[in-house]
Short mmCIF file of C-alpha atoms and ligand atoms in Angstrom, two decimals:
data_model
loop_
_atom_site.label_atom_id
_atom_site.label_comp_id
_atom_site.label_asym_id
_atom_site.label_seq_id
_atom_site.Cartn_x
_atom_site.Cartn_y
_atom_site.Cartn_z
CA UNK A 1 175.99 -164.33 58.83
CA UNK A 2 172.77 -164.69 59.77
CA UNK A 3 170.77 -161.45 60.90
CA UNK A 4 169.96 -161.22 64.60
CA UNK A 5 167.05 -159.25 65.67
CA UNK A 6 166.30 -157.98 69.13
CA UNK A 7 162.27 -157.71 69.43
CA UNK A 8 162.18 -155.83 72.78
CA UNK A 9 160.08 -153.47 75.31
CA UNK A 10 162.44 -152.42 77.68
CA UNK A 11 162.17 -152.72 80.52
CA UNK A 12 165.47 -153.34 82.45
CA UNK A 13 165.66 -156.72 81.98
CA UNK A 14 165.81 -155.80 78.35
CA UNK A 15 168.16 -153.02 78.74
CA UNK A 16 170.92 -155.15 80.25
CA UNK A 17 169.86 -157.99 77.56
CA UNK A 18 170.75 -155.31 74.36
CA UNK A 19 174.01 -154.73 76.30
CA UNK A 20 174.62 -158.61 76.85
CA UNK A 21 173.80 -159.48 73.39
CA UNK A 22 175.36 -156.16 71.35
CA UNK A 23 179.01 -157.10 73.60
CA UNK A 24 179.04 -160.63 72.10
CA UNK A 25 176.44 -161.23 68.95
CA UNK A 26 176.64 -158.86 65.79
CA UNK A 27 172.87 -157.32 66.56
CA UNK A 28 171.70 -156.34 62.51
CA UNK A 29 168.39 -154.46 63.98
CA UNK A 30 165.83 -153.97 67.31
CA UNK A 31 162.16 -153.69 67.00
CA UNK A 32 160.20 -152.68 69.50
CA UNK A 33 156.49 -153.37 71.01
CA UNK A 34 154.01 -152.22 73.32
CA UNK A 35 154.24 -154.29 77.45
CA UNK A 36 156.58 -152.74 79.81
CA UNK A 37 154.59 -149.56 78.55
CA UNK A 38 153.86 -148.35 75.45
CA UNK A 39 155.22 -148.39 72.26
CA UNK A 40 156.54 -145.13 72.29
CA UNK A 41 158.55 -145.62 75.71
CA UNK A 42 159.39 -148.92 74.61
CA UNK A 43 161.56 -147.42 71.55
CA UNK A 44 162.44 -144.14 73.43
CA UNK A 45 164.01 -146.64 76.19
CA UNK A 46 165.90 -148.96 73.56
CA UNK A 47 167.19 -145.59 72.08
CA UNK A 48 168.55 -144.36 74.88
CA UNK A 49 170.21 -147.93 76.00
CA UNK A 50 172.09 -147.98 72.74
CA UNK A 51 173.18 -144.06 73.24
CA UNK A 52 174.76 -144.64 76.78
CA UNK A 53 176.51 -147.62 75.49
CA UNK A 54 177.66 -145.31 71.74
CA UNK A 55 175.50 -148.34 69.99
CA UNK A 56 174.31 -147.88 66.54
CA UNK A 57 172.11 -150.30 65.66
CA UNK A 58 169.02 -149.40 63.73
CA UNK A 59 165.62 -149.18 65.66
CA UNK A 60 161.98 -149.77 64.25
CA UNK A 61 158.81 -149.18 66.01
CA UNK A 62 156.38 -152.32 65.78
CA UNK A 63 152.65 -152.47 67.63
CA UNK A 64 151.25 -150.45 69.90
CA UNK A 65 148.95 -153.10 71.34
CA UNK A 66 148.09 -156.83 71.47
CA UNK A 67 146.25 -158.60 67.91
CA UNK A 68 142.86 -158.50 70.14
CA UNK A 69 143.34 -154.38 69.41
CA UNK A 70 142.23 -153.84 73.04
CA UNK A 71 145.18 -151.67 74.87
CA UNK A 72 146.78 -153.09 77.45
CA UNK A 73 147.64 -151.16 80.98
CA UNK A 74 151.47 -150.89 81.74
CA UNK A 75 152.98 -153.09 83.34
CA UNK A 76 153.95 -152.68 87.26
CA UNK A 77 157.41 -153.66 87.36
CA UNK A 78 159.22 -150.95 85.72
CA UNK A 79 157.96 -147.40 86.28
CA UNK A 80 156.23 -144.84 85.08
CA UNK A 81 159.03 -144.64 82.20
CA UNK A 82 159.74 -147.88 81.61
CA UNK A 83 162.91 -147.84 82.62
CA UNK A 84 163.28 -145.98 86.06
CA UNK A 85 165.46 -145.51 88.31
CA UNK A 86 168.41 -143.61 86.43
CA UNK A 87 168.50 -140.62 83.79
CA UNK A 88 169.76 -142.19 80.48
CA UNK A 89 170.84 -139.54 77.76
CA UNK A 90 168.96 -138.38 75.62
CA UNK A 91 168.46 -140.58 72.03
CA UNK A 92 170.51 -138.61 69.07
CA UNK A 93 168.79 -141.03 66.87
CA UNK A 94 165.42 -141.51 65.66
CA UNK A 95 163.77 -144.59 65.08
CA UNK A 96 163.55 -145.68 61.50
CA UNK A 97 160.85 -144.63 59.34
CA UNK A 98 159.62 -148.01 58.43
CA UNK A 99 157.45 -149.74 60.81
CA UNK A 100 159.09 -153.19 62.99
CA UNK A 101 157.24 -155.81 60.91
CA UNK A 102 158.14 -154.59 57.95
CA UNK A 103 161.41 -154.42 58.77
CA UNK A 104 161.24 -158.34 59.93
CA UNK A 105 159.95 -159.15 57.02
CA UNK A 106 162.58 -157.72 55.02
CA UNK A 107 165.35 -159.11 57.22
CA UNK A 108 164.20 -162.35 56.78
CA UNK A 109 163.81 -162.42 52.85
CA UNK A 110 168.02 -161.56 52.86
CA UNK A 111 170.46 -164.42 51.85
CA UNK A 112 171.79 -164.58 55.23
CA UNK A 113 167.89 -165.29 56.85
CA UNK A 114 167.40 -164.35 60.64
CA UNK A 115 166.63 -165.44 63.94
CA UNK A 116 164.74 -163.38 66.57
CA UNK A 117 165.94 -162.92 70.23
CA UNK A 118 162.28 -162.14 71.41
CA UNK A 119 161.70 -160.21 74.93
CA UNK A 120 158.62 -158.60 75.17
CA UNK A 121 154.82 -159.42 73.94
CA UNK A 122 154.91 -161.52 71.23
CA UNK A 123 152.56 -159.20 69.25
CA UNK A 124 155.29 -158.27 66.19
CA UNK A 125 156.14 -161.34 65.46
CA UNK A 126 152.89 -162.88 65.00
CA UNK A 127 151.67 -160.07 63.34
CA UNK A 128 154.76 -160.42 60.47
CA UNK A 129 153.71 -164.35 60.40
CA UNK A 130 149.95 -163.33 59.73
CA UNK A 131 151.02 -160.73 56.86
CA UNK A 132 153.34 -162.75 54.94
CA UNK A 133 152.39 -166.69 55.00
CA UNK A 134 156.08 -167.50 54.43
CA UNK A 135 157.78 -165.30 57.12
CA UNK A 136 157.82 -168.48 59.87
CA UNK A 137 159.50 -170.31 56.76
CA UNK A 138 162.17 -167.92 56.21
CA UNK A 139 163.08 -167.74 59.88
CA UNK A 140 166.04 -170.05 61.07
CA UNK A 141 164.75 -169.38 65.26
CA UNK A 142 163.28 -167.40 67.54
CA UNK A 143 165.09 -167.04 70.86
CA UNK A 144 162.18 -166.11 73.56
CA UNK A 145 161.69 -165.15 76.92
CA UNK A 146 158.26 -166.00 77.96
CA UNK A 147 155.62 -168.54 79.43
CA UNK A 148 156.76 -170.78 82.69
CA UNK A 149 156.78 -174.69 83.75
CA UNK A 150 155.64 -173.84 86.92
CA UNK A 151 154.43 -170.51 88.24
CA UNK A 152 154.01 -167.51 86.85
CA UNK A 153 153.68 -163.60 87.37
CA UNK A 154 151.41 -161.78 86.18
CA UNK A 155 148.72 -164.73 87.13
CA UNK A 156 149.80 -167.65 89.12
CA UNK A 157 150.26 -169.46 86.05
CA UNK A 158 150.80 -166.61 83.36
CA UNK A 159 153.95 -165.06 82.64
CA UNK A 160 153.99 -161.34 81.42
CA UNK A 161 154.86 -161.60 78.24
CA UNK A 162 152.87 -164.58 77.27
CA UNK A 163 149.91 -162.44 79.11
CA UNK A 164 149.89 -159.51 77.04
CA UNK A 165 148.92 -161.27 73.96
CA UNK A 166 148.17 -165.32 74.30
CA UNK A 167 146.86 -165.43 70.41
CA UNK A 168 150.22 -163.87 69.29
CA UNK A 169 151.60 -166.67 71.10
CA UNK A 170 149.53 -169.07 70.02
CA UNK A 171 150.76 -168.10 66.11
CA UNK A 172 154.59 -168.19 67.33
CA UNK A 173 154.13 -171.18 69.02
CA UNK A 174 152.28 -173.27 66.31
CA UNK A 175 154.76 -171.73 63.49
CA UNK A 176 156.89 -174.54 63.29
CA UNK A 177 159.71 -172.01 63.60
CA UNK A 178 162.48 -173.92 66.02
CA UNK A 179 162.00 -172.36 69.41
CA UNK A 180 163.90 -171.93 72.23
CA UNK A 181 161.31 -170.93 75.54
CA UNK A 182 163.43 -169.55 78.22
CA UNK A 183 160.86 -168.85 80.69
CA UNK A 184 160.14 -167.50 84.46
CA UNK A 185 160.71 -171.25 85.95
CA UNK A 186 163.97 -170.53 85.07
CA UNK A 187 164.70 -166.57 84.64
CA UNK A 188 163.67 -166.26 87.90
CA UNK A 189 166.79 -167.67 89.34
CA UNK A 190 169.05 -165.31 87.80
CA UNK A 191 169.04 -162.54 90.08
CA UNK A 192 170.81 -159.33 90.72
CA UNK A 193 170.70 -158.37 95.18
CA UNK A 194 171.96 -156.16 97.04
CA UNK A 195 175.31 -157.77 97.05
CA UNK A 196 175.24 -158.36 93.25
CA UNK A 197 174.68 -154.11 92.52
CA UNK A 198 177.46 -153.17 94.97
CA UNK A 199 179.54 -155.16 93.11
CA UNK A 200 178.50 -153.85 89.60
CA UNK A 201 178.50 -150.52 90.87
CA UNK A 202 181.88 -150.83 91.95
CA UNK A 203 183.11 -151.66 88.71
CA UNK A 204 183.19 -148.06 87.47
CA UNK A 205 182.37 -146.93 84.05
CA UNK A 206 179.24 -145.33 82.76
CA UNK A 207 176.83 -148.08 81.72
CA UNK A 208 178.08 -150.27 85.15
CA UNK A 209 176.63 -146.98 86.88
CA UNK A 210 173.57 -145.97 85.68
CA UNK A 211 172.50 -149.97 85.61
CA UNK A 212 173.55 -150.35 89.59
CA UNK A 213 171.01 -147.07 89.30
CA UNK A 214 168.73 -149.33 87.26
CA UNK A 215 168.79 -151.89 89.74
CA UNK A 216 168.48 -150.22 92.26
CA UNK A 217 164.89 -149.65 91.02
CA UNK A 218 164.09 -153.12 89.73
CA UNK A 219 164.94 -154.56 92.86
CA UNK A 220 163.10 -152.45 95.14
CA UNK A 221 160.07 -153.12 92.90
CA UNK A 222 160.42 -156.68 92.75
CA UNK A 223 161.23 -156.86 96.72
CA UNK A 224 157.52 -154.51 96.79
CA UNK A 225 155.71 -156.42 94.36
CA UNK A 226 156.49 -160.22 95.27
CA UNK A 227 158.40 -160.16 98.05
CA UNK A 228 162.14 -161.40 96.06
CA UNK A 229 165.07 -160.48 97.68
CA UNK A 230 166.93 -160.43 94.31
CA UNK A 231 165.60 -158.44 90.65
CA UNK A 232 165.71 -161.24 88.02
CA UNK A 233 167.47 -160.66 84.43
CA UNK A 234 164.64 -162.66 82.89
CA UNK A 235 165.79 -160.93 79.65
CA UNK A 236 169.41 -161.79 79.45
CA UNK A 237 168.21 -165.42 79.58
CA UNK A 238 166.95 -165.42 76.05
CA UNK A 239 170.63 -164.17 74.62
CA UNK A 240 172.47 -167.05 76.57
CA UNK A 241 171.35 -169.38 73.87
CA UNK A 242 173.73 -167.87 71.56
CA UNK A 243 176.58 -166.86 73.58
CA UNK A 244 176.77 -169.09 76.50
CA UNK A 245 174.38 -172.36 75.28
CA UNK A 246 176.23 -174.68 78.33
CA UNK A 247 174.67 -172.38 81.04
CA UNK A 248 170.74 -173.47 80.26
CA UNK A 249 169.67 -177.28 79.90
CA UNK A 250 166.53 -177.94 77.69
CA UNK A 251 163.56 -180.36 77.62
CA UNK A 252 162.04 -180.67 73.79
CA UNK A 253 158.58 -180.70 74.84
CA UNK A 254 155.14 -179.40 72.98
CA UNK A 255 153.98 -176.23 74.29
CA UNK A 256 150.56 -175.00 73.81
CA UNK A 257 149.35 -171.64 75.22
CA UNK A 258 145.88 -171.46 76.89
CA UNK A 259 143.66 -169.28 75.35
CA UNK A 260 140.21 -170.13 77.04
CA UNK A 261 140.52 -170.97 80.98
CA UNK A 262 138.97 -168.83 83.42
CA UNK A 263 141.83 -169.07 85.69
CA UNK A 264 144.68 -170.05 83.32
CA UNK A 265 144.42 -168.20 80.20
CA UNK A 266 148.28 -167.60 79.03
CA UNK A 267 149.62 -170.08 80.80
CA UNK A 268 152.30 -172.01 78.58
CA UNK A 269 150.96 -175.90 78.73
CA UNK A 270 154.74 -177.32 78.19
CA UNK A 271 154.15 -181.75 77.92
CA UNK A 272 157.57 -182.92 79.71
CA UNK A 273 156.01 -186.29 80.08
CA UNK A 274 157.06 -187.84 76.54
CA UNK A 275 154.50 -190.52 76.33
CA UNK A 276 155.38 -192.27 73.31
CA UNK A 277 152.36 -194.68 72.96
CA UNK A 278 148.84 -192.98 71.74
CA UNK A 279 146.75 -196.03 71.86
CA UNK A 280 146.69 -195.86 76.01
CA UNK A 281 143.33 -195.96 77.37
CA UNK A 282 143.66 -193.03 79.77
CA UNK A 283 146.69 -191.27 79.00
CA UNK A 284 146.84 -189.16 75.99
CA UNK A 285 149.93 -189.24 73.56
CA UNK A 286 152.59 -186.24 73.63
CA UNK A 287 152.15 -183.88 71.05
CA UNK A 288 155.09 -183.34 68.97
CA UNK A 289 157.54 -181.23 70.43
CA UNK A 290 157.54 -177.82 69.07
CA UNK A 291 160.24 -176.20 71.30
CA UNK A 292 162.98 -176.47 73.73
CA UNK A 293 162.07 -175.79 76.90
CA UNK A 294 164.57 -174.35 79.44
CA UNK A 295 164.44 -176.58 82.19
CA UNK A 296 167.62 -175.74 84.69
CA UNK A 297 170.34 -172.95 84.91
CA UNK A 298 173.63 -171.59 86.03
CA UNK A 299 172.38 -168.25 87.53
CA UNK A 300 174.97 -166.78 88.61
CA UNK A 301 177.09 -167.74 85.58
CA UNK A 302 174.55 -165.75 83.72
CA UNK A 303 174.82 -162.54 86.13
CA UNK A 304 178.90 -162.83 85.65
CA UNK A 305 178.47 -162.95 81.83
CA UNK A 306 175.97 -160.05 81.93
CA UNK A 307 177.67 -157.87 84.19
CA UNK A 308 181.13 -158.61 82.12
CA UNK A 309 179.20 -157.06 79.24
CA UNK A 310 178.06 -153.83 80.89
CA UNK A 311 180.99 -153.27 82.47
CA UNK A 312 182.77 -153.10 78.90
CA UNK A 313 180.32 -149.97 77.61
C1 LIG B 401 159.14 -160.44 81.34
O1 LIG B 401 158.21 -159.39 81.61
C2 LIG B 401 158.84 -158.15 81.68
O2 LIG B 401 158.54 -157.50 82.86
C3 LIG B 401 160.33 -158.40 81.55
O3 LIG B 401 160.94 -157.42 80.75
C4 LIG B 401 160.44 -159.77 80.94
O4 LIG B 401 160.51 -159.70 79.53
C5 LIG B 401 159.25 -161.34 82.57
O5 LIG B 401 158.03 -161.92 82.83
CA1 LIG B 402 160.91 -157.63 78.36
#
């Protein structure tokens, strides 16, 4: 069976995305990186996820900061922790001693190969692509959330993840790896309200708890920050793929990522135009399609699937 890594810096999104994907996938390993906030909260957070759910899955720290080396601020959306809003237990394991892209690297060389389920900065992954040429080779597909169609978040075309490191994105996206890009255009229509935490919180049980706790948080935030009246699981978007494929439609489209503009570095250029003819005198040719593109959803499919999952830790 093929190996499925979680590549993660949670984050809440990503919290409830380990507990979506660990109730239905067999998860071999996580890795985590620098974006929420740091690398170190990053892997304390995914600890602590997999001890309030009694998950033992095997954790390695990747990097700290984006290939450019400069460190990058925390982000806004998710406290000073991370993850606030609720008191998780405290980790009674460690992280593993060997560092994240090692670890990919090794997963990948196994007979079974692996696929990535990608929900942070997409820092770890490049960086295992740039150490070993045949890495993107060996991997059967990476599973991302990240980048937008239409608007985005942490510019007004740049989505977070993308934003934290464009040239890691750049690698991942020219890898020829097959790609699935679930991104903000359609993430953010998969939201958790008021109405939607009631209702988890009223499902009893420890995890359903502490995440209506979680919530709680995210959605205050995200009401604060951009004026939603819903917290979106951007996160649990890049599992559905693999559990619940029928819930997000998909453009093949090329997707390059900006690295210059003044105004839209990190924005994901996706080409849903498929022109077919290059030998047009104005219009320029579609570049082959490197990725599927997530292009509509079921939202509140997704939130029924997701909360099914916490609800059963
Ligand atoms: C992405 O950024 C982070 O805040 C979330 O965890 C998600 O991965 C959404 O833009
Ligand atoms: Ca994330």
């Amino acid at each position: 069976m093929t190996n499925i890594i979680i590549d993660c810096d949670p984050g809440h999104d990503d919290a409830a995305a380990i507990l979506y994907a660990a109730h239905n996938l067999n998860i071999t390993a996580i890795t985590t990186v620098y974006g929420n906030n740091s690398l170190q909260a990053s892997t304390q957070n995914a600890l602590a996820v997999l001890e309030l759910a009694k998950l033992r899955i095997p954790v390695f720290a990747g990097e700290d900061r984006p290939l450019c080396g400069n460190e990058r601020l925390p982000g806004d959306l998710h406290g000073k922790s991370g993850l606030d809003g609720a008191v998780l237990p405290e980790p009674s394991a460690a992280p593993q001693p060997e560092n994240g892209i090692d670890a990919l690297i090794e997963y990948s060389l196994s007979d079974e190969g692996c696929g990535i389920i990608a929900l942070g900065p997409l820092t770890n992954i490049a960086r295992a692509m740039q150490l070993d040429s045949s890495f993107a080779g060996r991997m059967k597909w990476i599973s991302l959330m990240g980048g937008s169609t239409t608007v985005g978040n942490s510019t007004a075309v740049a989505e977070f993840n993308i934003h934290c490191d464009p040239e890691a994105a750049d690698i991942v996206f020219r890898s020829g790896v097959p790609i699935k890009m679930v991104g903000l255009n359609v993430t953010r229509q998969v939201g958790v309200g008021e109405a939607e935490i009631a209702a988890l919180r009223a499902m009893g049980g420890t995890a359903a708890s502490v995440f209506a706790d979680l919530f709680d948080f995210y959605l205050e935030r995200s009401r604060s920050i951009f004026g939603l009246t819903h917290a979106s699981l951007h996160d649990p978007c890049a599992v559905v793929p693999l559990v619940k494929p029928e819930l997000i439609t998909y453009r093949d489209a090329h997707v390059a990522i900006e690295l210059i503009g003044e105004h839209t570095r990190a924005m994901t250029v996706c080409d849903l135009r498929n022109v077919r003819l290059d030998n047009l005198q104005t219009i320029t040719a579609s570049r082959k399609s490197n990725a599927d593109v997530a292009v509509e959803v079921r939202g509140s499919d997704i939130v029924r699937h997701v909360f099914e999952a916490i609800g059963a830790f």
